[in-house]
Short mmCIF file of C-alpha atoms in Angstrom, two decimals:
data_model
loop_
_atom_site.label_atom_id
_atom_site.label_comp_id
_atom_site.label_asym_id
_atom_site.label_seq_id
_atom_site.Cartn_x
_atom_site.Cartn_y
_atom_site.Cartn_z
CA MET M 1 0.00 0.00 0.00
CA ILE M 2 1.13 3.54 -0.70
CA LYS M 3 1.91 5.33 2.51
CA THR M 4 -0.32 8.30 2.99
CA PRO M 5 -0.07 10.98 5.65
CA ARG M 6 -2.86 9.39 7.60
CA ALA M 7 -1.32 5.93 7.25
CA THR M 8 1.96 7.34 8.54
CA LEU M 9 0.16 8.95 11.43
CA GLY M 10 -1.54 5.62 12.02
CA LEU M 11 1.84 3.90 12.09
CA ILE M 12 3.18 6.40 14.59
CA LEU M 13 0.13 5.89 16.78
CA LEU M 14 0.50 2.16 16.34
CA ALA M 15 4.18 2.39 17.26
CA LEU M 16 3.25 4.34 20.39
CA THR M 17 0.61 1.81 21.31
CA LEU M 18 3.05 -0.99 20.67
CA THR M 19 5.71 0.67 22.80
CA LEU M 20 3.20 1.03 25.59
CA SER M 21 2.03 -2.54 25.27
CA LEU M 22 5.66 -3.67 25.21
CA LEU M 23 6.21 -1.98 28.53
CA VAL M 24 3.28 -3.86 29.94
CA SER M 25 3.85 -7.26 28.38
CA LEU M 26 6.85 -8.37 26.41
CA PRO M 27 7.19 -9.14 23.57
CA LEU M 28 4.69 -7.65 21.15
CA ALA M 29 1.13 -8.20 22.34
CA VAL M 30 -1.28 -9.97 20.07
CA GLN M 31 -4.18 -7.99 18.69
CA ALA M 32 -6.20 -6.29 21.36
CA ALA M 33 -8.74 -8.69 22.83
CA ASP M 34 -11.24 -5.89 22.51
CA ASN M 35 -14.37 -7.91 23.08
CA PRO M 36 -17.36 -6.09 21.69
CA PRO M 37 -19.78 -4.90 24.36
CA ALA M 38 -22.45 -7.35 25.53
CA LEU M 39 -25.91 -6.64 24.20
CA PRO M 40 -28.16 -5.06 26.81
CA THR M 41 -31.13 -7.26 27.73
CA ASP M 42 -33.49 -4.53 26.56
CA PHE M 43 -31.75 -4.31 23.16
CA ALA M 44 -34.10 -2.99 20.48
CA LEU M 45 -33.74 -2.43 16.75
CA HIS M 46 -34.23 1.03 15.31
CA SER M 47 -35.26 1.96 11.77
CA GLU M 48 -32.44 2.77 9.39
CA SER M 49 -32.33 4.98 6.37
CA ILE M 50 -29.26 5.72 4.27
CA THR M 51 -28.42 7.54 1.08
CA LEU M 52 -25.91 5.81 -1.13
CA PRO M 53 -23.47 7.58 -3.38
CA SER M 54 -24.42 7.07 -6.98
CA ASN M 55 -22.07 6.60 -9.88
CA PHE M 56 -22.91 6.69 -13.55
CA ASP M 57 -19.46 7.91 -14.62
CA PRO M 58 -19.08 7.08 -18.30
CA PHE M 59 -16.44 4.74 -19.67
CA PRO M 60 -13.13 6.32 -20.71
CA GLU M 61 -13.32 7.63 -24.22
CA GLY M 62 -12.42 5.45 -27.16
CA PRO M 63 -14.11 3.70 -30.06
CA GLY M 64 -17.23 2.02 -28.69
CA ALA M 65 -17.40 4.06 -25.49
CA GLU M 66 -20.87 5.34 -26.36
CA ALA M 67 -22.13 1.79 -26.85
CA MET M 68 -20.60 0.86 -23.48
CA ASN M 69 -22.34 3.81 -21.83
CA ARG M 70 -25.66 2.83 -23.39
CA ASN M 71 -25.50 -0.84 -22.43
CA CYS M 72 -23.15 -1.43 -19.55
CA LEU M 73 -23.98 1.13 -16.87
CA THR M 74 -27.49 0.04 -15.93
CA CYS M 75 -26.70 -2.63 -13.37
CA HIS M 76 -23.22 -1.70 -12.22
CA SER M 77 -20.68 1.11 -12.25
CA ALA M 78 -18.05 1.09 -14.99
CA SER M 79 -15.41 -0.10 -12.52
CA MET M 80 -16.94 -3.58 -12.67
CA VAL M 81 -15.54 -3.67 -16.21
CA LEU M 82 -12.51 -1.38 -15.88
CA TYR M 83 -10.97 -3.27 -12.92
CA GLN M 84 -10.97 -6.60 -14.74
CA PRO M 85 -7.56 -8.10 -15.52
CA LYS M 86 -6.48 -8.50 -19.13
CA LEU M 87 -8.93 -10.93 -20.68
CA SER M 88 -8.99 -12.61 -24.08
CA GLU M 89 -11.53 -11.81 -26.75
CA ALA M 90 -13.26 -15.13 -26.07
CA GLN M 91 -13.49 -14.33 -22.36
CA TRP M 92 -15.00 -10.91 -23.05
CA GLU M 93 -17.48 -12.46 -25.44
CA GLY M 94 -18.41 -14.98 -22.75
CA ILE M 95 -18.97 -12.17 -20.26
CA VAL M 96 -21.22 -10.21 -22.63
CA ASP M 97 -23.21 -13.38 -23.36
CA LYS M 98 -23.58 -13.99 -19.61
CA MET M 99 -24.88 -10.43 -19.12
CA VAL M 100 -27.52 -11.01 -21.79
CA ASP M 101 -28.46 -14.67 -21.30
CA ILE M 102 -28.37 -14.88 -17.51
CA PHE M 103 -28.58 -11.35 -16.14
CA LYS M 104 -31.06 -10.27 -18.87
CA ALA M 105 -29.10 -7.19 -19.95
CA PRO M 106 -31.24 -5.44 -22.57
CA LEU M 107 -28.39 -5.21 -25.08
CA ILE M 108 -29.04 -3.11 -28.18
CA PRO M 109 -28.19 -5.66 -30.91
CA ASP M 110 -26.46 -3.10 -33.14
CA ASP M 111 -24.11 -2.18 -30.27
CA ARG M 112 -22.72 -5.67 -29.72
CA ASP M 113 -19.74 -5.38 -32.09
CA ALA M 114 -18.78 -1.96 -30.80
CA ILE M 115 -18.93 -3.26 -27.22
CA LEU M 116 -16.71 -6.23 -28.01
CA ASP M 117 -14.26 -3.94 -29.83
CA TYR M 118 -14.12 -1.63 -26.85
CA LEU M 119 -13.66 -4.48 -24.39
CA THR M 120 -10.87 -6.13 -26.35
CA SER M 121 -9.03 -2.87 -26.99
CA PHE M 122 -9.29 -0.73 -23.83
CA GLN M 123 -6.90 -3.00 -21.97
CA LYS M 124 -4.29 -2.86 -24.72
CA ALA M 125 -4.34 0.91 -24.51
CA GLU M 126 -3.26 0.91 -20.85
CA MET C 1 -38.54 -1.77 -10.37
CA SER C 2 -38.26 0.40 -7.28
CA GLU C 3 -38.65 4.14 -7.35
CA ARG C 4 -35.12 4.60 -6.18
CA ALA C 5 -33.72 2.56 -9.01
CA MET C 6 -35.85 4.50 -11.45
CA SER C 7 -34.64 7.83 -10.22
CA GLU C 8 -31.06 6.60 -10.33
CA ARG C 9 -31.51 5.58 -13.91
CA ALA C 10 -33.23 8.79 -14.81
CA THR C 11 -30.11 10.80 -14.03
CA PRO C 12 -27.34 8.88 -15.71
CA ARG C 13 -23.81 10.19 -15.79
CA PHE C 14 -24.33 12.65 -13.03
CA PRO C 15 -20.79 13.40 -11.89
CA SER C 16 -19.78 11.89 -8.59
CA ARG C 17 -19.48 14.29 -5.68
CA ARG C 18 -15.75 13.90 -5.66
CA SER C 19 -15.28 14.74 -9.33
CA LEU C 20 -17.76 17.56 -8.93
CA LEU C 21 -15.69 18.93 -6.08
CA LYS C 22 -12.52 18.57 -8.08
CA GLY C 23 -14.11 20.46 -10.95
CA LEU C 24 -15.27 23.28 -8.74
CA GLY C 25 -11.96 23.71 -7.06
CA ILE C 26 -10.80 24.47 -3.59
CA GLY C 27 -13.12 27.38 -2.85
CA ALA C 28 -16.18 25.33 -3.54
CA LEU C 29 -14.77 22.48 -1.50
CA ALA C 30 -14.35 24.73 1.51
CA LEU C 31 -17.85 26.12 1.00
CA SER C 32 -19.45 22.76 0.62
CA SER C 33 -18.03 21.55 3.95
CA ALA C 34 -19.88 18.29 3.50
CA ALA C 35 -19.98 16.30 6.70
CA SER C 36 -17.58 13.64 5.50
CA PHE C 37 -14.99 16.24 4.54
CA ALA C 38 -15.46 18.52 7.49
CA ARG C 39 -13.30 16.48 9.82
CA ARG C 40 -10.42 16.25 7.37
CA SER C 41 -8.02 18.72 5.85
CA LEU C 42 -7.88 19.22 2.11
CA ALA C 43 -4.36 17.83 2.02
CA GLU C 44 -5.55 14.64 3.66
CA THR C 45 -8.48 14.34 1.30
CA LEU C 46 -6.27 14.61 -1.76
CA ALA C 47 -3.42 12.50 -0.45
CA GLU C 48 -5.69 9.64 0.53
CA GLU C 49 -7.42 9.17 -2.73
CA THR C 50 -5.86 5.92 -3.87
CA THR C 51 -4.14 2.76 -2.75
CA ARG C 52 -2.53 -0.17 -4.56
CA LEU C 53 -3.63 -3.67 -3.68
CA PRO C 54 -1.31 -4.83 -5.53
CA LEU C 55 -2.63 -7.32 -8.08
CA PRO C 56 -0.38 -9.08 -10.61
CA GLY C 57 -0.63 -7.47 -14.04
CA GLY C 58 -3.03 -4.78 -12.74
CA PRO C 59 -5.11 -2.75 -12.85
CA ASP C 60 -4.60 -2.46 -9.11
CA THR C 61 -5.07 1.18 -8.18
CA ARG C 62 -8.23 1.69 -6.18
CA LYS C 63 -9.82 4.80 -4.74
CA LEU C 64 -10.23 5.09 -1.02
CA THR C 65 -13.64 6.31 -0.03
CA THR C 66 -15.39 7.72 3.01
CA SER C 67 -18.62 8.44 1.11
CA PHE C 68 -20.61 5.42 2.23
CA PRO C 69 -23.11 5.68 5.09
CA GLU C 70 -22.08 4.00 8.36
CA LYS C 71 -18.63 3.29 6.91
CA GLY C 72 -15.20 4.68 7.60
CA GLU C 73 -12.45 4.68 4.99
CA MET C 74 -12.84 1.74 2.62
CA ILE C 75 -11.26 0.59 -0.63
CA LEU C 76 -13.71 1.35 -3.43
CA GLN C 77 -14.05 -1.64 -5.73
CA ARG C 78 -17.42 -0.60 -7.11
CA THR C 79 -19.87 2.17 -6.18
CA ARG C 80 -23.06 0.62 -7.53
CA PRO C 81 -23.93 -1.84 -6.23
CA PRO C 82 -21.36 -1.33 -3.48
CA LEU C 83 -18.26 -3.49 -3.26
CA LEU C 84 -16.11 -2.06 -0.48
CA GLU C 85 -12.93 -3.75 0.70
CA THR C 86 -11.48 -3.48 4.20
CA PRO C 87 -8.04 -1.81 4.11
CA PHE C 88 -5.64 -4.47 5.37
CA GLU C 89 -4.17 -2.38 8.21
CA VAL C 90 -7.55 -2.67 9.95
CA PHE C 91 -6.76 -6.32 10.69
CA ASP C 92 -3.76 -5.30 12.80
CA LYS C 93 -5.92 -3.31 15.15
CA GLY C 94 -7.99 -6.08 16.69
CA ILE C 95 -9.51 -9.51 16.43
CA PHE C 96 -12.96 -8.07 15.81
CA THR C 97 -13.41 -6.03 12.64
CA PRO C 98 -15.28 -2.82 13.44
CA ASN C 99 -18.67 -2.53 11.75
CA ASP C 100 -17.66 0.70 10.05
CA ARG C 101 -14.67 -1.02 8.40
CA PHE C 102 -16.37 -4.35 7.64
CA TYR C 103 -16.31 -5.16 3.91
CA VAL C 104 -19.45 -4.76 1.82
CA ARG C 105 -20.63 -6.86 -1.08
CA TRP C 106 -23.93 -6.71 -2.98
CA HIS C 107 -24.79 -8.30 -6.33
CA TRP C 108 -27.75 -6.35 -7.73
CA ALA C 109 -28.23 -2.60 -7.89
CA VAL C 110 -31.51 -2.49 -5.96
CA ILE C 111 -30.46 -2.71 -2.33
CA PRO C 112 -32.40 -1.73 0.78
CA THR C 113 -31.76 1.84 1.92
CA ASP C 114 -34.78 2.28 4.16
CA VAL C 115 -35.97 -0.25 6.69
CA ASP C 116 -38.83 0.53 9.05
CA ALA C 117 -38.14 -1.54 12.16
CA ALA C 118 -41.78 -1.46 13.28
CA ALA C 119 -43.23 -2.56 9.95
CA PHE C 120 -40.60 -5.17 9.10
CA ARG C 121 -41.71 -8.82 9.08
CA LEU C 122 -39.61 -11.93 8.55
CA LYS C 123 -41.63 -14.48 6.59
CA LEU C 124 -41.12 -18.21 7.06
CA HIS C 125 -43.15 -20.43 4.76
CA GLY C 126 -43.03 -23.36 2.35
CA ALA C 127 -42.99 -26.95 3.61
CA VAL C 128 -43.99 -26.04 7.17
CA ASN C 129 -47.08 -26.67 9.31
CA THR C 130 -47.54 -23.05 10.38
CA PRO C 131 -46.22 -20.26 8.17
CA LEU C 132 -44.88 -17.39 10.27
CA GLU C 133 -44.60 -13.65 9.94
CA LEU C 134 -42.41 -12.41 12.76
CA SER C 135 -41.87 -8.82 13.81
CA LEU C 136 -38.46 -7.73 15.06
CA PRO C 137 -39.61 -7.49 18.71
CA GLU C 138 -40.99 -11.04 18.42
CA ILE C 139 -37.63 -12.26 17.15
CA LEU C 140 -35.81 -10.45 19.94
CA GLU C 141 -37.88 -12.36 22.48
CA LEU C 142 -36.65 -15.76 21.28
CA PRO C 143 -33.67 -17.43 23.02
CA ARG C 144 -30.56 -15.40 22.22
CA ILE C 145 -27.27 -16.89 21.05
CA GLU C 146 -23.93 -15.25 20.44
CA MET C 147 -20.99 -16.38 18.34
CA ALA C 148 -17.75 -14.92 17.03
CA ALA C 149 -17.42 -15.89 13.37
CA VAL C 150 -15.42 -14.95 10.32
CA ASN C 151 -17.39 -13.78 7.33
CA GLN C 152 -15.33 -14.17 4.16
CA CYS C 153 -16.32 -13.66 0.53
CA SER C 154 -15.89 -16.79 -1.59
CA GLY C 155 -13.77 -14.69 -3.90
CA ASN C 156 -11.63 -12.98 -1.26
CA SER C 157 -8.12 -12.53 -2.78
CA ARG C 158 -9.39 -13.35 -6.29
CA GLY C 159 -7.17 -10.59 -7.67
CA PHE C 160 -4.08 -12.67 -6.80
CA PHE C 161 -5.08 -15.64 -8.97
CA GLN C 162 -2.66 -16.41 -11.81
CA PRO C 163 -3.73 -16.69 -14.54
CA ARG C 164 -6.10 -13.93 -13.49
CA VAL C 165 -9.84 -14.59 -13.58
CA PRO C 166 -12.81 -12.21 -14.04
CA GLY C 167 -15.03 -11.18 -11.13
CA GLY C 168 -14.71 -8.81 -8.19
CA GLU C 169 -10.97 -8.12 -8.14
CA TRP C 170 -10.43 -8.18 -4.38
CA GLY C 171 -7.18 -8.07 -2.47
CA ASN C 172 -7.21 -9.84 0.91
CA GLY C 173 -9.76 -7.53 2.56
CA ALA C 174 -13.06 -9.19 1.63
CA MET C 175 -13.28 -10.75 5.09
CA GLY C 176 -13.98 -9.74 8.64
CA ASN C 177 -14.63 -11.16 12.08
CA ALA C 178 -17.58 -10.13 14.21
CA LEU C 179 -19.43 -11.15 17.33
CA TRP C 180 -22.89 -12.05 16.03
CA THR C 181 -25.96 -12.11 18.25
CA GLY C 182 -29.30 -13.51 17.19
CA VAL C 183 -31.53 -16.54 17.20
CA ARG C 184 -31.00 -20.09 16.06
CA LEU C 185 -32.50 -20.78 12.67
CA LYS C 186 -33.44 -24.15 14.20
CA ASP C 187 -35.68 -22.40 16.74
CA LEU C 188 -37.51 -20.54 13.98
CA LEU C 189 -37.93 -23.71 11.93
CA ASP C 190 -39.18 -25.65 14.96
CA LYS C 191 -41.67 -22.90 15.71
CA ALA C 192 -43.08 -23.24 12.19
CA GLY C 193 -42.84 -27.05 12.22
CA VAL C 194 -40.90 -28.43 9.24
CA LYS C 195 -42.90 -30.99 7.25
CA PRO C 196 -41.43 -34.40 6.45
CA GLY C 197 -39.90 -34.34 2.97
CA ALA C 198 -38.28 -30.92 3.39
CA VAL C 199 -34.83 -30.91 1.79
CA GLN C 200 -33.51 -27.35 1.79
CA VAL C 201 -34.13 -23.92 3.24
CA ARG C 202 -33.92 -20.90 0.93
CA PHE C 203 -33.06 -17.36 2.01
CA THR C 204 -34.15 -14.17 0.24
CA GLY C 205 -33.11 -10.66 1.23
CA LEU C 206 -34.58 -7.23 0.56
CA ASP C 207 -32.24 -6.68 -2.39
CA ASN C 208 -33.65 -7.09 -5.86
CA VAL C 209 -32.89 -7.24 -9.56
CA LEU C 210 -33.15 -4.26 -11.87
CA VAL C 211 -34.59 -6.03 -14.87
CA PRO C 212 -37.52 -8.44 -14.87
CA ASP C 213 -36.74 -12.17 -15.26
CA ALA C 214 -33.18 -11.77 -14.01
CA PRO C 215 -32.26 -14.17 -11.18
CA ARG C 216 -32.69 -12.65 -7.73
CA PHE C 217 -29.78 -13.34 -5.39
CA VAL C 218 -31.06 -16.20 -3.22
CA LYS C 219 -29.18 -19.05 -1.54
CA SER C 220 -30.13 -22.31 0.14
CA LEU C 221 -28.79 -24.67 2.77
CA ASP C 222 -29.62 -28.34 3.25
CA ILE C 223 -32.30 -28.84 5.88
CA ASP C 224 -30.00 -30.69 8.29
CA HIS C 225 -27.44 -27.91 8.08
CA ALA C 226 -30.15 -25.29 8.61
CA ARG C 227 -31.25 -27.17 11.73
CA ASP C 228 -27.79 -27.79 13.21
CA GLY C 229 -28.33 -25.22 15.97
CA GLU C 230 -25.35 -23.11 14.82
CA VAL C 231 -26.80 -21.43 11.75
CA MET C 232 -28.10 -18.17 13.08
CA ILE C 233 -30.31 -15.27 12.14
CA ALA C 234 -28.32 -12.36 13.54
CA TYR C 235 -29.75 -9.01 14.62
CA ALA C 236 -26.57 -7.63 16.13
CA MET C 237 -22.97 -7.42 15.06
CA ASN C 238 -20.23 -6.44 17.51
CA GLY C 239 -22.77 -5.28 20.06
CA THR C 240 -24.97 -3.05 17.89
CA GLN C 241 -27.52 -3.46 15.13
CA LEU C 242 -26.04 -4.22 11.70
CA PRO C 243 -25.19 -1.39 9.32
CA LEU C 244 -27.66 -1.43 6.41
CA LEU C 245 -24.79 -2.17 4.05
CA ASN C 246 -23.98 -5.30 6.07
CA GLY C 247 -27.55 -6.54 6.21
CA PHE C 248 -29.73 -4.66 8.72
CA PRO C 249 -32.06 -5.76 10.28
CA LEU C 250 -31.37 -9.52 10.02
CA ARG C 251 -28.57 -11.49 8.46
CA VAL C 252 -28.04 -15.21 8.04
CA VAL C 253 -24.84 -16.36 9.78
CA VAL C 254 -23.46 -19.68 8.56
CA PRO C 255 -20.43 -20.29 10.78
CA GLY C 256 -17.47 -21.74 8.91
CA TRP C 257 -19.06 -21.33 5.49
CA TYR C 258 -18.32 -18.70 2.85
CA SER C 259 -20.31 -15.50 2.95
CA THR C 260 -22.34 -16.24 -0.17
CA TYR C 261 -24.81 -18.07 2.13
CA TRP C 262 -24.97 -15.26 4.70
CA ILE C 263 -27.95 -13.52 3.06
CA LYS C 264 -28.21 -9.88 4.11
CA SER C 265 -31.39 -8.01 5.06
CA LEU C 266 -33.11 -11.37 5.28
CA GLU C 267 -36.80 -11.10 4.54
CA GLU C 268 -37.96 -14.56 3.63
CA ILE C 269 -37.14 -18.12 4.65
CA GLU C 270 -38.69 -20.79 2.47
CA VAL C 271 -38.57 -24.49 3.30
CA LEU C 272 -38.22 -26.41 0.03
CA ASP C 273 -39.33 -29.94 -0.70
CA LYS C 274 -36.95 -30.21 -3.67
CA PRO C 275 -33.41 -28.98 -4.15
CA ASP C 276 -33.03 -25.33 -5.14
CA ASP C 277 -32.07 -25.10 -8.81
CA ASN C 278 -31.86 -21.29 -9.06
CA PHE C 279 -28.89 -19.78 -10.92
CA TRP C 280 -26.97 -18.73 -7.79
CA MET C 281 -27.07 -22.28 -6.40
CA ALA C 282 -26.92 -24.40 -9.54
CA LYS C 283 -24.57 -22.38 -11.77
CA ALA C 284 -22.76 -19.69 -9.82
CA TYR C 285 -20.43 -20.14 -6.84
CA LYS C 286 -19.38 -23.60 -8.02
CA ILE C 287 -15.93 -24.98 -7.25
CA PRO C 288 -14.05 -27.99 -8.60
CA ASP C 289 -14.78 -31.02 -6.43
CA THR C 290 -11.06 -31.53 -5.78
CA PRO C 291 -8.79 -31.03 -2.74
CA GLY C 292 -8.38 -27.28 -2.17
CA ALA C 293 -10.80 -26.51 -5.05
CA ASN C 294 -7.79 -26.78 -7.30
CA MET C 295 -7.66 -27.49 -11.02
CA LYS C 296 -5.46 -26.62 -13.97
CA PRO C 297 -6.30 -23.62 -16.12
CA GLY C 298 -8.05 -24.97 -19.21
CA GLU C 299 -8.74 -28.38 -17.68
CA THR C 300 -12.13 -29.77 -18.74
CA GLY C 301 -14.51 -32.34 -17.35
CA VAL C 302 -13.81 -31.44 -13.71
CA PRO C 303 -16.87 -32.15 -11.56
CA MET C 304 -18.17 -28.95 -9.96
CA VAL C 305 -20.03 -28.57 -6.65
CA PRO C 306 -21.43 -25.59 -4.72
CA ILE C 307 -18.84 -23.82 -2.59
CA SER C 308 -19.29 -24.53 1.13
CA LYS C 309 -16.81 -24.75 4.02
CA MET C 310 -13.95 -22.33 4.44
CA VAL C 311 -10.33 -23.42 4.64
CA PRO C 312 -7.58 -22.19 7.00
CA ARG C 313 -5.80 -18.88 6.40
CA SER C 314 -3.32 -16.75 8.29
CA PHE C 315 -1.81 -13.32 7.81
CA LEU C 316 1.05 -11.24 9.15
CA THR C 317 -0.43 -7.87 10.09
CA ASN C 318 2.20 -5.73 11.82
CA LEU C 319 4.62 -5.58 8.87
CA THR C 320 3.76 -5.00 5.24
CA ASP C 321 5.48 -6.39 2.18
CA GLY C 322 8.77 -4.57 1.56
CA ALA C 323 9.16 -3.32 5.14
CA GLU C 324 12.67 -2.59 6.47
CA VAL C 325 13.54 -3.91 9.90
CA ALA C 326 16.68 -3.99 12.05
CA ALA C 327 19.01 -6.97 11.66
CA GLY C 328 20.45 -8.74 14.70
CA LYS C 329 17.58 -7.73 16.95
CA PRO C 330 14.50 -9.73 17.83
CA GLN C 331 11.71 -8.74 15.47
CA PRO C 332 8.21 -9.17 16.85
CA LEU C 333 5.61 -10.49 14.45
CA ARG C 334 1.89 -10.68 14.90
CA GLY C 335 -1.17 -11.41 12.90
CA ILE C 336 -4.50 -13.13 12.58
CA ALA C 337 -5.61 -16.59 11.53
CA PHE C 338 -8.72 -18.66 11.21
CA GLY C 339 -9.24 -22.38 10.82
CA GLY C 340 -12.05 -22.24 8.26
CA ASP C 341 -14.84 -24.50 9.46
CA CYS C 342 -13.05 -25.37 12.72
CA GLY C 343 -10.53 -23.89 15.12
CA VAL C 344 -6.88 -22.93 14.75
CA ALA C 345 -4.61 -25.70 16.06
CA ARG C 346 -1.28 -24.02 15.37
CA ILE C 347 0.49 -21.23 13.56
CA ASP C 348 4.01 -21.73 12.28
CA ILE C 349 6.49 -19.21 10.93
CA SER C 350 9.25 -19.82 8.40
CA THR C 351 12.01 -17.47 7.28
CA ASP C 352 13.73 -19.95 4.98
CA GLY C 353 11.11 -20.53 2.33
CA GLY C 354 9.34 -23.28 4.25
CA LYS C 355 12.33 -25.54 5.00
CA SER C 356 11.97 -25.06 8.75
CA TRP C 357 9.11 -23.76 10.85
CA GLN C 358 8.85 -22.33 14.33
CA PRO C 359 5.59 -22.24 16.26
CA ALA C 360 3.89 -18.95 17.03
CA LYS C 361 2.05 -18.26 20.26
CA LEU C 362 -1.71 -18.19 19.91
CA GLY C 363 -3.83 -15.38 21.36
CA ALA C 364 -7.12 -15.64 23.24
CA ASP C 365 -9.61 -18.17 21.91
CA HIS C 366 -12.90 -16.56 20.91
CA GLY C 367 -14.36 -19.80 19.58
CA ARG C 368 -13.57 -21.97 16.63
CA TYR C 369 -15.15 -19.77 13.97
CA SER C 370 -13.39 -16.57 15.06
CA PHE C 371 -10.16 -14.90 14.01
CA ARG C 372 -7.39 -15.95 16.38
CA GLY C 373 -4.48 -13.63 17.09
CA TRP C 374 -0.92 -14.96 17.07
CA GLN C 375 2.51 -13.62 17.90
CA ALA C 376 6.08 -14.69 17.32
CA GLU C 377 9.58 -13.32 17.33
CA ILE C 378 12.28 -13.82 14.76
CA ALA C 379 15.93 -12.79 14.88
CA LEU C 380 17.91 -12.77 11.68
CA PRO C 381 21.59 -12.21 12.36
CA LYS C 382 22.72 -11.07 8.92
CA PRO C 383 21.40 -8.11 6.96
CA GLY C 384 19.59 -9.13 3.80
CA SER C 385 16.26 -9.90 2.28
CA TYR C 386 14.10 -12.53 3.85
CA SER C 387 10.55 -13.54 3.44
CA VAL C 388 8.34 -14.45 6.33
CA MET C 389 5.82 -17.22 5.76
CA VAL C 390 2.88 -17.88 8.07
CA ARG C 391 1.03 -21.18 8.02
CA CYS C 392 -2.16 -22.10 9.84
CA THR C 393 -3.05 -25.71 10.62
CA ASN C 394 -6.64 -26.13 11.73
CA THR C 395 -7.99 -28.46 14.41
CA ASP C 396 -8.95 -30.98 11.69
CA GLY C 397 -5.26 -31.17 10.75
CA LEU C 398 -5.68 -29.27 7.49
CA ALA C 399 -2.76 -26.91 6.80
CA GLN C 400 -2.53 -24.08 4.30
CA PRO C 401 -0.88 -25.22 1.05
CA MET C 402 2.50 -23.90 -0.12
CA THR C 403 1.28 -23.46 -3.69
CA PRO C 404 -1.81 -21.44 -4.64
CA ASN C 405 -4.95 -23.17 -5.84
CA TRP C 406 -6.57 -22.18 -9.12
CA ASN C 407 -10.11 -22.34 -10.45
CA GLY C 408 -12.05 -20.23 -12.94
CA GLY C 409 -14.25 -18.61 -10.30
CA GLY C 410 -11.32 -17.31 -8.27
CA TYR C 411 -12.61 -19.04 -5.13
CA MET C 412 -11.08 -20.31 -1.90
CA ARG C 413 -7.56 -18.93 -2.14
CA ASN C 414 -5.67 -19.93 1.00
CA VAL C 415 -2.03 -20.34 0.02
CA VAL C 416 0.61 -19.69 2.71
CA GLU C 417 1.17 -15.91 2.62
CA GLU C 418 4.67 -14.58 2.17
CA THR C 419 5.87 -11.14 3.24
CA ALA C 420 9.20 -9.84 1.98
CA LEU C 421 11.29 -8.01 4.60
CA THR C 422 14.64 -6.29 4.39
CA PHE C 423 16.82 -6.65 7.46
CA ALA C 424 19.32 -3.78 7.45
#
């Protein structure tokens, strides 16, 4: 992991904690046995309501990007596609078929070739 | 289709808040003073944007996010539906993974965002004598059980498979350990009275598909497993109600089994009189029926079975790959382990590539399904590069393998982990 200011701060804090725990019990203590609190006998559940961040960021530009935006952003963010490792043309074709046959993606038939072109070329461009 | 999903779809390509903020510049950022940014300086916000997992061949840069409700900083694998990975340093801080850092994994874009605790009912029906509709207070009145258990995604660590396989490209953070409190599924089933001929029990959550006819995410357990007295319907996690993203108000807990069965926001329990043949049971989450779910890339004709029990794993948590440490001095090591579907029998450490092993000391025992802490000390006299290996052997005598398994789904990775250290 890249060290970030907060991570460094975390490490310093960790080091301090470790030093303290070393003073108490040598050598390095195992992870804190921080047992979660016991549930009160009158424990009750309270309604929850959240707002989730949305994300319809388009695919990076390139031939076929528009077809990707039209067909591949309905059910999941673009990162589902963009974070995939390098895959072969046959693998990409299999994935598109799975989206249509199993997950019932309403693929615009005329966009299929453009989608496959995009999928097989965006990884080469990296 | 829900209203929420409709409104999401009606505003496609709306820029994310972060990119919006970037576009507007610093002044706007200061003005906006959104709650999640208020506690942090601009420098922090910018510096903390990304992390590397790192995954062989990439892409392995991921954004860090604090934009999700009831969650602290998480690795953003996917915004919609959320896939959030626990940053690995969290596992060095304790045996129990805090709720606000617990990983998140949903399949379909329609997920519950509003649950009215008073109106909620858990339905139990199918091959039973008395179908039930239980309110949350009614469930809270049933005998309470508590269990520490690891929840791990079937595809945790998928990103390390070689050759790489498609799917959620996780590092090692799609797991967590929590103290779960709830009721025995057995007690609910007994209350309804299971009819003879019942074979499986199917769980459905409040999440749903976006397009009609697509397979809803549902999972089933064999009836005997469902009635083993350990499978639990949990209403609390680490001493409080579950975050919505982790399955409020009720979540199935299947101790020792992969998380795919731990249906979140459980709404419906159906007792089946024939085996469940839905896509998520019959086609997805299948592993080769071989030791360690291992096969050769390209191999055909391998019998496949549904994924089930977890296998042992262990991790070094106080030093990261590439760390520099002092030679000639004792170097403390510590980490976490779990046995899979049983307890941790032993943890061994090797600094010579697995030729010799020294036992580590085990931490407090929180039960066989929990993470177990361990500690050890190594002293390497000469400066140089060494790698530290950690190996867990579970109470059934199963040890982590020295070579990684492979299968097309990217499931059940549990190879002995290796951390490179430089002693200087």
